[in-house]
PDB file of C-alpha atoms in Angstrom:
ATOM      1  CA  MET A  12     121.638 204.687 142.374  1.00 76.00           C
ATOM      2  CA  ASP A  13     122.600 207.450 139.948  1.00 86.00           C
ATOM      3  CA  ALA A  14     122.024 208.394 136.332  1.00 87.00           C
ATOM      4  CA  LEU A  15     124.565 207.286 133.738  1.00 89.00           C
ATOM      5  CA  ARG A  16     127.387 209.702 133.039  1.00 88.00           C
ATOM      6  CA  HIS A  17     128.747 210.621 129.639  1.00 87.00           C
ATOM      7  CA  ASP A  18     131.733 208.276 130.083  1.00 86.00           C
ATOM      8  CA  ASP A  19     129.660 205.302 131.234  1.00 89.00           C
ATOM      9  CA  PRO A  20     128.995 202.438 128.816  1.00 90.00           C
ATOM     10  CA  ALA A  21     125.576 202.411 127.158  1.00 91.00           C
ATOM     11  CA  ARG A  22     125.820 198.624 126.928  1.00 92.00           C
ATOM     12  CA  VAL A  23     127.597 195.917 128.870  1.00 94.00           C
ATOM     13  CA  GLY A  24     127.943 192.959 126.549  1.00 91.00           C
ATOM     14  CA  ALA A  25     124.422 192.287 125.278  1.00 91.00           C
ATOM     15  CA  TYR A  26     122.835 194.260 128.131  1.00 94.00           C
ATOM     16  CA  VAL A  27     121.511 197.823 128.121  1.00 94.00           C
ATOM     17  CA  ALA A  28     122.783 199.966 131.000  1.00 94.00           C
ATOM     18  CA  LEU A  29     119.985 201.691 132.935  1.00 94.00           C
ATOM     19  CA  ALA A  30     121.806 203.416 135.813  1.00 93.00           C
ATOM     20  CA  ARG A  31     124.854 203.385 138.052  1.00 93.00           C
ATOM     21  CA  LEU A  32     124.496 201.582 141.364  1.00 93.00           C
ATOM     22  CA  ASP A  33     127.085 203.883 142.952  1.00 88.00           C
ATOM     23  CA  ALA A  34     126.458 207.612 143.167  1.00 79.00           C
ATOM     24  CA  GLU A  35     129.235 210.074 142.392  1.00 67.00           C
ATOM     25  CA  PRO A  36     130.437 210.444 146.027  1.00 58.00           C
ATOM     26  CA  ASP A  37     131.255 206.709 146.020  1.00 53.00           C
ATOM     27  CA  SER A  38     133.501 206.802 142.945  1.00 59.00           C
ATOM     28  CA  THR A  39     136.326 205.244 144.973  1.00 69.00           C
ATOM     29  CA  ALA A  40     134.574 201.838 144.840  1.00 81.00           C
ATOM     30  CA  PRO A  41     136.888 199.046 143.612  1.00 87.00           C
ATOM     31  CA  GLU A  42     134.716 198.430 140.542  1.00 93.00           C
ATOM     32  CA  ARG A  43     131.983 200.088 138.491  1.00 94.00           C
ATOM     33  CA  ARG A  44     128.483 198.705 139.009  1.00 96.00           C
ATOM     34  CA  PHE A  45     125.482 199.179 136.764  1.00 96.00           C
ATOM     35  CA  VAL A  46     121.863 198.111 136.741  1.00 96.00           C
ATOM     36  CA  VAL A  47     121.308 196.586 133.289  1.00 96.00           C
ATOM     37  CA  ARG A  48     118.510 194.973 131.287  1.00 95.00           C
ATOM     38  CA  ASP A  49     118.619 192.162 128.779  1.00 91.00           C
ATOM     39  CA  GLY A  50     116.493 191.635 125.676  1.00 87.00           C
ATOM     40  CA  ASP A  51     113.916 189.622 127.622  1.00 88.00           C
ATOM     41  CA  GLY A  52     113.353 192.420 130.119  1.00 88.00           C
ATOM     42  CA  ARG A  53     115.328 190.806 132.952  1.00 92.00           C
ATOM     43  CA  THR A  54     117.163 193.178 135.295  1.00 95.00           C
ATOM     44  CA  LEU A  55     120.687 192.301 136.364  1.00 97.00           C
ATOM     45  CA  LEU A  56     123.599 193.878 138.189  1.00 97.00           C
ATOM     46  CA  ALA A  57     126.673 194.252 135.978  1.00 97.00           C
ATOM     47  CA  ARG A  58     130.171 195.001 137.207  1.00 96.00           C
ATOM     48  CA  LEU A  59     133.242 196.220 135.347  1.00 95.00           C
ATOM     49  CA  PRO A  60     136.784 197.133 136.388  1.00 94.00           C
ATOM     50  CA  ARG A  61     137.690 200.729 137.027  1.00 90.00           C
ATOM     51  CA  PRO A  62     139.494 202.402 134.090  1.00 87.00           C
ATOM     52  CA  ASP A  63     142.615 202.845 136.236  1.00 87.00           C
ATOM     53  CA  THR A  64     142.982 199.173 137.210  1.00 88.00           C
ATOM     54  CA  ASP A  65     144.308 196.078 135.450  1.00 91.00           C
ATOM     55  CA  PRO A  66     141.365 194.497 133.568  1.00 93.00           C
ATOM     56  CA  THR A  67     143.106 191.126 133.247  1.00 94.00           C
ATOM     57  CA  ARG A  68     143.609 190.734 136.976  1.00 94.00           C
ATOM     58  CA  TRP A  69     140.034 191.911 137.596  1.00 95.00           C
ATOM     59  CA  ALA A  70     138.697 189.303 135.156  1.00 95.00           C
ATOM     60  CA  VAL A  71     140.566 186.535 136.980  1.00 95.00           C
ATOM     61  CA  GLU A  72     138.863 187.512 140.236  1.00 96.00           C
ATOM     62  CA  ALA A  73     135.450 187.749 138.548  1.00 96.00           C
ATOM     63  CA  GLU A  74     135.845 184.222 137.228  1.00 96.00           C
ATOM     64  CA  GLY A  75     136.954 183.087 140.681  1.00 95.00           C
ATOM     65  CA  ALA A  76     133.813 184.608 142.194  1.00 95.00           C
ATOM     66  CA  ARG A  77     131.673 182.833 139.573  1.00 96.00           C
ATOM     67  CA  ARG A  78     133.028 179.467 140.710  1.00 95.00           C
ATOM     68  CA  LEU A  79     132.396 180.116 144.406  1.00 94.00           C
ATOM     69  CA  SER A  80     129.361 179.173 146.434  1.00 89.00           C
ATOM     70  CA  VAL A  81     129.575 181.216 149.625  1.00 94.00           C
ATOM     71  CA  PRO A  82     126.268 182.383 151.116  1.00 94.00           C
ATOM     72  CA  GLY A  83     126.439 186.146 151.530  1.00 95.00           C
ATOM     73  CA  PHE A  84     128.854 186.733 148.632  1.00 97.00           C
ATOM     74  CA  LEU A  85     127.349 188.644 145.721  1.00 95.00           C
ATOM     75  CA  PRO A  86     126.690 185.890 143.145  1.00 94.00           C
ATOM     76  CA  VAL A  87     128.231 185.979 139.673  1.00 96.00           C
ATOM     77  CA  GLY A  88     126.293 184.220 136.933  1.00 94.00           C
ATOM     78  CA  GLU A  89     128.138 185.245 133.785  1.00 95.00           C
ATOM     79  CA  VAL A  90     131.602 186.584 132.965  1.00 95.00           C
ATOM     80  CA  GLY A  91     132.185 188.198 129.582  1.00 94.00           C
ATOM     81  CA  GLY A  92     134.337 190.609 127.651  1.00 89.00           C
ATOM     82  CA  GLY A  93     137.365 190.106 125.484  1.00 76.00           C
ATOM     83  CA  ALA A  94     139.865 191.823 123.259  1.00 73.00           C
ATOM     84  CA  ALA A  95     137.315 194.327 121.952  1.00 78.00           C
ATOM     85  CA  GLU A  96     135.769 195.276 125.302  1.00 84.00           C
ATOM     86  CA  LEU A  97     136.520 195.417 128.996  1.00 89.00           C
ATOM     87  CA  PRO A  98     135.762 192.316 131.023  1.00 95.00           C
ATOM     88  CA  TRP A  99     132.461 192.310 132.878  1.00 96.00           C
ATOM     89  CA  CYS A 100     130.312 190.066 134.981  1.00 97.00           C
ATOM     90  CA  THR A 101     126.631 189.950 135.821  1.00 97.00           C
ATOM     91  CA  GLY A 102     124.439 188.547 138.550  1.00 96.00           C
ATOM     92  CA  PRO A 103     120.856 188.806 139.769  1.00 95.00           C
ATOM     93  CA  TYR A 104     119.627 192.290 140.644  1.00 96.00           C
ATOM     94  CA  VAL A 105     117.776 193.072 143.844  1.00 95.00           C
ATOM     95  CA  PRO A 106     117.381 196.603 145.241  1.00 96.00           C
ATOM     96  CA  ALA A 107     120.631 197.228 147.106  1.00 97.00           C
ATOM     97  CA  LEU A 108     122.367 200.150 148.779  1.00 97.00           C
ATOM     98  CA  PRO A 109     126.146 200.239 149.158  1.00 96.00           C
ATOM     99  CA  LEU A 110     126.947 200.954 152.794  1.00 96.00           C
ATOM    100  CA  PRO A 111     128.044 204.582 152.123  1.00 95.00           C
ATOM    101  CA  ALA A 112     124.709 205.229 150.391  1.00 95.00           C
ATOM    102  CA  ALA A 113     122.868 203.681 153.339  1.00 97.00           C
ATOM    103  CA  LEU A 114     124.593 206.086 155.739  1.00 97.00           C
ATOM    104  CA  ARG A 115     123.665 209.004 153.489  1.00 95.00           C
ATOM    105  CA  ALA A 116     120.043 207.839 153.344  1.00 96.00           C
ATOM    106  CA  HIS A 117     119.975 207.554 157.126  1.00 97.00           C
ATOM    107  CA  GLY A 118     121.673 210.910 157.637  1.00 97.00           C
ATOM    108  CA  GLY A 119     124.660 209.515 159.522  1.00 97.00           C
ATOM    109  CA  PRO A 120     125.966 206.379 161.256  1.00 97.00           C
ATOM    110  CA  LEU A 121     123.574 203.464 161.593  1.00 98.00           C
ATOM    111  CA  PRO A 122     121.842 202.594 164.886  1.00 97.00           C
ATOM    112  CA  ASP A 123     123.680 200.218 167.220  1.00 97.00           C
ATOM    113  CA  PRO A 124     121.269 197.248 166.728  1.00 96.00           C
ATOM    114  CA  VAL A 125     121.721 197.537 162.955  1.00 97.00           C
ATOM    115  CA  VAL A 126     125.520 197.675 163.233  1.00 97.00           C
ATOM    116  CA  ARG A 127     125.562 194.674 165.551  1.00 96.00           C
ATOM    117  CA  ALA A 128     123.356 192.619 163.217  1.00 96.00           C
ATOM    118  CA  LEU A 129     125.407 193.724 160.194  1.00 97.00           C
ATOM    119  CA  GLY A 130     128.614 192.709 161.932  1.00 97.00           C
ATOM    120  CA  ALA A 131     127.223 189.285 162.797  1.00 96.00           C
ATOM    121  CA  ALA A 132     126.006 188.748 159.220  1.00 96.00           C
ATOM    122  CA  LEU A 133     129.352 189.711 157.686  1.00 97.00           C
ATOM    123  CA  ALA A 134     131.283 187.667 160.256  1.00 97.00           C
ATOM    124  CA  ARG A 135     129.096 184.651 159.398  1.00 96.00           C
ATOM    125  CA  THR A 136     129.794 185.104 155.693  1.00 97.00           C
ATOM    126  CA  LEU A 137     133.544 185.419 156.235  1.00 98.00           C
ATOM    127  CA  ALA A 138     133.625 182.445 158.625  1.00 97.00           C
ATOM    128  CA  THR A 139     131.970 180.317 155.924  1.00 96.00           C
ATOM    129  CA  ALA A 140     134.433 181.505 153.285  1.00 97.00           C
ATOM    130  CA  HIS A 141     137.459 181.025 155.549  1.00 97.00           C
ATOM    131  CA  ALA A 142     136.330 177.485 156.411  1.00 96.00           C
ATOM    132  CA  GLN A 143     136.499 176.792 152.647  1.00 95.00           C
ATOM    133  CA  GLY A 144     140.000 178.263 152.455  1.00 96.00           C
ATOM    134  CA  VAL A 145     138.777 181.409 150.667  1.00 97.00           C
ATOM    135  CA  ALA A 146     139.839 184.948 151.567  1.00 97.00           C
ATOM    136  CA  HIS A 147     137.471 187.618 150.239  1.00 98.00           C
ATOM    137  CA  ALA A 148     140.275 190.193 149.887  1.00 97.00           C
ATOM    138  CA  GLY A 149     138.035 193.112 148.989  1.00 96.00           C
ATOM    139  CA  LEU A 150     135.942 194.035 152.014  1.00 97.00           C
ATOM    140  CA  SER A 151     135.296 197.772 152.374  1.00 96.00           C
ATOM    141  CA  PRO A 152     132.215 199.962 152.944  1.00 96.00           C
ATOM    142  CA  ALA A 153     131.599 200.081 149.182  1.00 95.00           C
ATOM    143  CA  ALA A 154     131.729 196.275 148.993  1.00 96.00           C
ATOM    144  CA  VAL A 155     128.835 195.859 151.449  1.00 97.00           C
ATOM    145  CA  LEU A 156     125.425 195.963 149.761  1.00 97.00           C
ATOM    146  CA  LEU A 157     122.393 196.228 152.041  1.00 98.00           C
ATOM    147  CA  THR A 158     119.200 194.537 150.845  1.00 97.00           C
ATOM    148  CA  THR A 159     115.988 193.612 152.601  1.00 94.00           C
ATOM    149  CA  ASP A 160     117.103 189.964 152.394  1.00 94.00           C
ATOM    150  CA  GLY A 161     120.397 190.614 154.180  1.00 95.00           C
ATOM    151  CA  PRO A 162     123.810 192.084 153.329  1.00 97.00           C
ATOM    152  CA  ARG A 163     125.787 190.830 150.366  1.00 97.00           C
ATOM    153  CA  LEU A 164     129.525 191.141 149.872  1.00 97.00           C
ATOM    154  CA  GLY A 165     130.763 192.285 146.463  1.00 96.00           C
ATOM    155  CA  CYS A 166     134.159 193.421 145.152  1.00 96.00           C
ATOM    156  CA  PHE A 167     135.597 189.936 145.621  1.00 97.00           C
ATOM    157  CA  GLY A 168     139.381 189.896 145.202  1.00 96.00           C
ATOM    158  CA  ALA A 169     139.821 193.674 144.898  1.00 96.00           C
ATOM    159  CA  VAL A 170     143.112 193.518 146.817  1.00 96.00           C
ATOM    160  CA  ARG A 171     144.432 190.694 144.641  1.00 96.00           C
ATOM    161  CA  ALA A 172     143.266 192.486 141.494  1.00 95.00           C
ATOM    162  CA  ALA A 173     144.988 195.728 142.477  1.00 94.00           C
ATOM    163  CA  ALA A 174     148.506 194.257 142.393  1.00 95.00           C
ATOM    164  CA  PRO A 175     150.253 190.878 142.615  1.00 95.00           C
ATOM    165  CA  ASP A 176     151.773 189.675 145.841  1.00 96.00           C
ATOM    166  CA  GLY A 177     155.123 191.316 146.538  1.00 96.00           C
ATOM    167  CA  VAL A 178     154.038 194.696 145.125  1.00 96.00           C
ATOM    168  CA  GLN A 179     153.131 197.469 147.541  1.00 95.00           C
ATOM    169  CA  ARG A 180     149.391 198.135 147.372  1.00 95.00           C
ATOM    170  CA  SER A 181     149.167 201.186 149.589  1.00 93.00           C
ATOM    171  CA  GLY A 182     147.666 204.110 147.662  1.00 90.00           C
ATOM    172  CA  LEU A 183     146.536 202.062 144.664  1.00 91.00           C
ATOM    173  CA  PRO A 184     143.220 203.081 143.049  1.00 88.00           C
ATOM    174  CA  GLY A 185     140.120 201.275 144.212  1.00 87.00           C
ATOM    175  CA  LEU A 186     141.528 200.251 147.588  1.00 93.00           C
ATOM    176  CA  ASP A 187     140.219 201.874 150.759  1.00 93.00           C
ATOM    177  CA  SER A 188     143.339 202.598 152.820  1.00 93.00           C
ATOM    178  CA  GLY A 189     141.400 202.362 156.070  1.00 94.00           C
ATOM    179  CA  CYS A 190     140.366 198.770 155.253  1.00 96.00           C
ATOM    180  CA  LEU A 191     143.703 197.554 153.925  1.00 96.00           C
ATOM    181  CA  ALA A 192     145.547 195.410 156.466  1.00 97.00           C
ATOM    182  CA  PRO A 193     149.196 196.474 156.948  1.00 97.00           C
ATOM    183  CA  GLU A 194     150.538 193.171 155.609  1.00 97.00           C
ATOM    184  CA  GLN A 195     148.399 193.516 152.463  1.00 97.00           C
ATOM    185  CA  ALA A 196     149.396 197.152 151.991  1.00 96.00           C
ATOM    186  CA  ALA A 197     153.022 196.020 152.007  1.00 96.00           C
ATOM    187  CA  GLY A 198     152.352 193.420 149.317  1.00 96.00           C
ATOM    188  CA  GLY A 199     151.613 190.353 151.401  1.00 96.00           C
ATOM    189  CA  ARG A 200     149.319 187.585 150.187  1.00 96.00           C
ATOM    190  CA  PRO A 201     145.666 188.280 151.138  1.00 97.00           C
ATOM    191  CA  LEU A 202     144.658 185.823 153.863  1.00 98.00           C
ATOM    192  CA  PRO A 203     141.695 185.538 156.261  1.00 98.00           C
ATOM    193  CA  PRO A 204     143.247 187.812 158.928  1.00 98.00           C
ATOM    194  CA  GLY A 205     143.206 190.594 156.330  1.00 98.00           C
ATOM    195  CA  ASP A 206     139.455 190.098 155.907  1.00 98.00           C
ATOM    196  CA  VAL A 207     139.038 190.382 159.680  1.00 98.00           C
ATOM    197  CA  TYR A 208     140.995 193.650 159.687  1.00 98.00           C
ATOM    198  CA  ALA A 209     138.737 195.004 156.944  1.00 98.00           C
ATOM    199  CA  LEU A 210     135.630 193.867 158.827  1.00 98.00           C
ATOM    200  CA  GLY A 211     136.721 195.877 161.861  1.00 98.00           C
ATOM    201  CA  ALA A 212     137.148 198.961 159.674  1.00 97.00           C
ATOM    202  CA  VAL A 213     133.756 198.427 158.009  1.00 98.00           C
ATOM    203  CA  LEU A 214     131.966 198.122 161.357  1.00 98.00           C
ATOM    204  CA  ALA A 215     133.736 201.243 162.594  1.00 97.00           C
ATOM    205  CA  TYR A 216     132.504 203.014 159.469  1.00 97.00           C
ATOM    206  CA  ALA A 217     128.924 201.835 159.954  1.00 98.00           C
ATOM    207  CA  ALA A 218     128.970 203.033 163.588  1.00 97.00           C
ATOM    208  CA  THR A 219     130.883 206.316 163.214  1.00 97.00           C
ATOM    209  CA  GLY A 220     131.035 207.277 159.530  1.00 95.00           C
ATOM    210  CA  HIS A 221     134.763 206.632 159.106  1.00 93.00           C
ATOM    211  CA  THR A 222     137.019 203.590 159.068  1.00 93.00           C
ATOM    212  CA  VAL A 223     139.714 204.737 161.523  1.00 90.00           C
ATOM    213  CA  PRO A 224     137.916 206.069 164.605  1.00 87.00           C
ATOM    214  CA  GLU A 225     139.234 206.712 168.060  1.00 88.00           C
ATOM    215  CA  ARG A 226     138.329 203.932 170.473  1.00 87.00           C
ATOM    216  CA  ASP A 227     136.046 206.256 172.478  1.00 91.00           C
ATOM    217  CA  GLU A 228     134.029 207.075 169.354  1.00 94.00           C
ATOM    218  CA  LEU A 229     132.868 203.469 169.057  1.00 96.00           C
ATOM    219  CA  PRO A 230     129.775 202.201 170.853  1.00 96.00           C
ATOM    220  CA  SER A 231     130.765 200.100 173.850  1.00 95.00           C
ATOM    221  CA  PHE A 232     129.778 196.769 172.271  1.00 95.00           C
ATOM    222  CA  LEU A 233     132.170 197.392 169.363  1.00 96.00           C
ATOM    223  CA  ARG A 234     135.256 198.592 171.222  1.00 95.00           C
ATOM    224  CA  GLU A 235     136.714 195.184 171.985  1.00 95.00           C
ATOM    225  CA  PRO A 236     135.860 193.531 168.631  1.00 96.00           C
ATOM    226  CA  VAL A 237     137.025 196.435 166.460  1.00 96.00           C
ATOM    227  CA  THR A 238     140.212 196.993 168.473  1.00 95.00           C
ATOM    228  CA  GLY A 239     141.021 193.305 168.070  1.00 96.00           C
ATOM    229  CA  CYS A 240     140.270 193.325 164.338  1.00 97.00           C
ATOM    230  CA  LEU A 241     142.509 196.339 163.725  1.00 97.00           C
ATOM    231  CA  ALA A 242     145.567 194.865 165.466  1.00 96.00           C
ATOM    232  CA  ARG A 243     148.628 195.384 163.279  1.00 96.00           C
ATOM    233  CA  ASP A 244     149.843 191.862 164.039  1.00 97.00           C
ATOM    234  CA  PRO A 245     147.619 189.392 162.110  1.00 97.00           C
ATOM    235  CA  GLU A 246     148.173 186.753 164.787  1.00 97.00           C
ATOM    236  CA  ARG A 247     146.495 188.977 167.390  1.00 97.00           C
ATOM    237  CA  ARG A 248     143.266 189.405 165.424  1.00 98.00           C
ATOM    238  CA  PRO A 249     140.231 187.258 166.272  1.00 97.00           C
ATOM    239  CA  GLN A 250     138.933 184.779 163.741  1.00 97.00           C
ATOM    240  CA  ALA A 251     135.664 185.458 161.960  1.00 97.00           C
ATOM    241  CA  TYR A 252     133.753 182.769 163.872  1.00 96.00           C
ATOM    242  CA  GLU A 253     134.925 184.322 167.166  1.00 96.00           C
ATOM    243  CA  LEU A 254     133.569 187.687 166.061  1.00 96.00           C
ATOM    244  CA  LEU A 255     130.273 186.048 165.184  1.00 95.00           C
ATOM    245  CA  ALA A 256     129.975 184.755 168.751  1.00 94.00           C
ATOM    246  CA  LEU A 257     130.588 188.275 170.083  1.00 93.00           C
ATOM    247  CA  LEU A 258     128.206 190.062 167.738  1.00 93.00           C
ATOM    248  CA  GLU A 259     125.346 187.607 167.207  1.00 86.00           C
ATOM    249  CA  PRO A 260     122.288 189.704 168.081  1.00 60.00           C
ATOM    250  CA  THR A 261     119.899 188.523 170.759  1.00 57.00           C
ATOM    251  CA  ALA A 262     116.103 188.679 170.553  1.00 43.00           C
ATOM    252  CA  PRO A 263     114.623 192.236 170.624  1.00 46.00           C
ATOM    253  CA  THR A 264     114.222 193.747 174.067  1.00 41.00           C
ATOM    254  CA  ALA A 265     111.668 196.201 175.440  1.00 39.00           C
ATOM    255  CA  ALA A 266     114.157 198.970 174.703  1.00 40.00           C
ATOM    256  CA  HIS A 267     114.261 198.081 171.005  1.00 42.00           C
ATOM    257  CA  GLU A 268     111.336 196.080 169.741  1.00 44.00           C
ATOM    258  CA  ALA A 269     111.508 195.078 166.076  1.00 44.00           C
ATOM    259  CA  THR A 270     108.920 196.769 163.877  1.00 42.00           C
ATOM    260  CA  VAL A 271     107.775 196.511 160.286  1.00 39.00           C
ATOM    261  CA  LEU A 272     109.502 199.799 159.519  1.00 43.00           C
ATOM    262  CA  ASP A 273     112.932 199.099 160.949  1.00 45.00           C
ATOM    263  CA  THR A 274     113.252 195.355 160.402  1.00 41.00           C
ATOM    264  CA  ALA A 275     113.311 193.240 157.290  1.00 40.00           C
ATOM    265  CA  THR A 276     110.762 190.434 157.219  1.00 37.00           C
ATOM    266  CA  PRO A 277     112.232 187.563 159.256  1.00 39.00           C
ATOM    267  CA  SER A 278     112.795 184.201 157.639  1.00 36.00           C
ATOM    268  CA  PRO A 279     110.525 181.440 158.945  1.00 37.00           C
ATOM    269  CA  SER A 280     113.567 179.229 159.468  1.00 36.00           C
ATOM    270  CA  PRO A 281     117.344 179.538 159.173  1.00 38.00           C
ATOM    271  CA  SER A 282     118.517 179.474 155.564  1.00 41.00           C
ATOM    272  CA  PRO A 283     121.968 179.021 154.038  1.00 51.00           C
ATOM    273  CA  GLY A 284     121.766 182.368 152.243  1.00 56.00           C
ATOM    274  CA  PRO A 285     121.962 185.920 153.581  1.00 66.00           C
ATOM    275  CA  ARG A 286     119.696 186.536 156.566  1.00 79.00           C
ATOM    276  CA  PRO A 287     117.607 189.683 156.941  1.00 88.00           C
ATOM    277  CA  ILE A 288     118.909 192.242 159.419  1.00 92.00           C
ATOM    278  CA  PRO A 289     117.087 195.205 160.984  1.00 92.00           C
ATOM    279  CA  LEU A 290     117.176 198.239 158.707  1.00 96.00           C
ATOM    280  CA  PRO A 291     116.217 201.820 159.591  1.00 96.00           C
ATOM    281  CA  ALA A 292     113.037 203.058 157.940  1.00 97.00           C
ATOM    282  CA  SER A 293     115.087 205.600 155.972  1.00 97.00           C
ATOM    283  CA  VAL A 294     117.118 202.818 154.356  1.00 97.00           C
ATOM    284  CA  VAL A 295     114.011 200.746 153.599  1.00 97.00           C
ATOM    285  CA  VAL A 296     112.485 203.808 151.912  1.00 97.00           C
ATOM    286  CA  ALA A 297     115.655 204.342 149.852  1.00 96.00           C
ATOM    287  CA  LEU A 298     115.559 200.720 148.719  1.00 97.00           C
ATOM    288  CA  ALA A 299     111.904 201.081 147.732  1.00 97.00           C
ATOM    289  CA  HIS A 300     112.720 204.259 145.810  1.00 96.00           C
ATOM    290  CA  GLN A 301     115.502 202.481 143.933  1.00 95.00           C
ATOM    291  CA  SER A 302     113.143 199.633 143.075  1.00 95.00           C
ATOM    292  CA  ALA A 303     110.608 202.121 141.715  1.00 94.00           C
ATOM    293  CA  GLN A 304     113.285 203.828 139.622  1.00 92.00           C
ATOM    294  CA  VAL A 305     114.324 200.541 138.063  1.00 93.00           C
ATOM    295  CA  LEU A 306     110.740 199.536 137.351  1.00 89.00           C
ATOM    296  CA  ALA A 307     110.125 202.888 135.675  1.00 87.00           C
ATOM    297  CA  ALA A 308     113.288 202.496 133.592  1.00 85.00           C
ATOM    298  CA  GLU A 309     112.033 199.101 132.430  1.00 61.00           C
ATOM    299  CA  LEU A 310     108.716 200.377 131.124  1.00 47.00           C
ATOM    300  CA  PRO A 311     108.418 199.281 127.483  1.00 46.00           C
ATOM    301  CA  VAL A 312     108.872 201.917 124.835  1.00 53.00           C
ATOM    302  CA  PRO A 313     105.635 202.289 122.864  1.00 47.00           C
ATOM    303  CA  ALA A 314     105.891 201.028 119.297  1.00 46.00           C
ATOM    304  CA  SER A 315     105.920 203.658 116.578  1.00 48.00           C
ATOM    305  CA  ARG A 316     102.411 204.514 115.502  1.00 45.00           C
ATOM    306  CA  THR A 317     101.503 204.912 111.854  1.00 42.00           C
ATOM    307  CA  ARG A 318     100.482 208.459 111.117  1.00 47.00           C
ATOM    308  CA  HIS A 319      97.333 208.983 109.029  1.00 43.00           C
TER     309      HIS A 319
END
């Protein structure tokens, strides 16, 4: 989370902007994200299109996300804007770190058990979406938000919003070239195999710090899945449910026992929403710090006192 800049909006619709979710190094995110507060003191996450993208296309994708019910997708509760202002959408706020911020907080790539659990969680989310005939079309490191309740996927439809089908998307603002499947870069319609390609790049990023690593840079458990995901031919890529079977973490072993510090509190039973994954202590601390910042920003302003 970062302080507002001079060119950031002070308000988003009826909401007061408190801070940016994305720090300056992550300015390549497909959309701008702000922690905002409404008149009743509720905290929400607001999202707006980048200034260099088409606001109309972005608004279409925001409305599409509002109508979806995919566990693990970042929920959209309200879509607003109009002729006098940029489109925007809001959803519930929980302390969240975009994946690049999580790597910075940790001081480098995430531990193997965390990457494996993250991969399984994202594969589960995509498998659910694909079974409903929905392609996310916006997966990148910036789109992955880590929370203590499990990862959430934002930036829905970023590829579709960047340009219509038939128009080359390579090099367009807001799109991570390392996560853009070749067929989408060339203007092809975003389909589930493109999500799988992006998932491979995201897992490579989580494990190495960049989206296009050499095979030998990857931990052994990721080499086969990531190599398959990044196949240039969409037909040769695994499906999301197949990746889930490969990455689903097993119970902790003696070599890596789960602890309070490096694991989110487990759910008592499986739930349809995001599932907690193990998080390094450094990331948990960063989430707690963000929560404290937001709480401090929400402290009520004392009423003016009458001077005697």
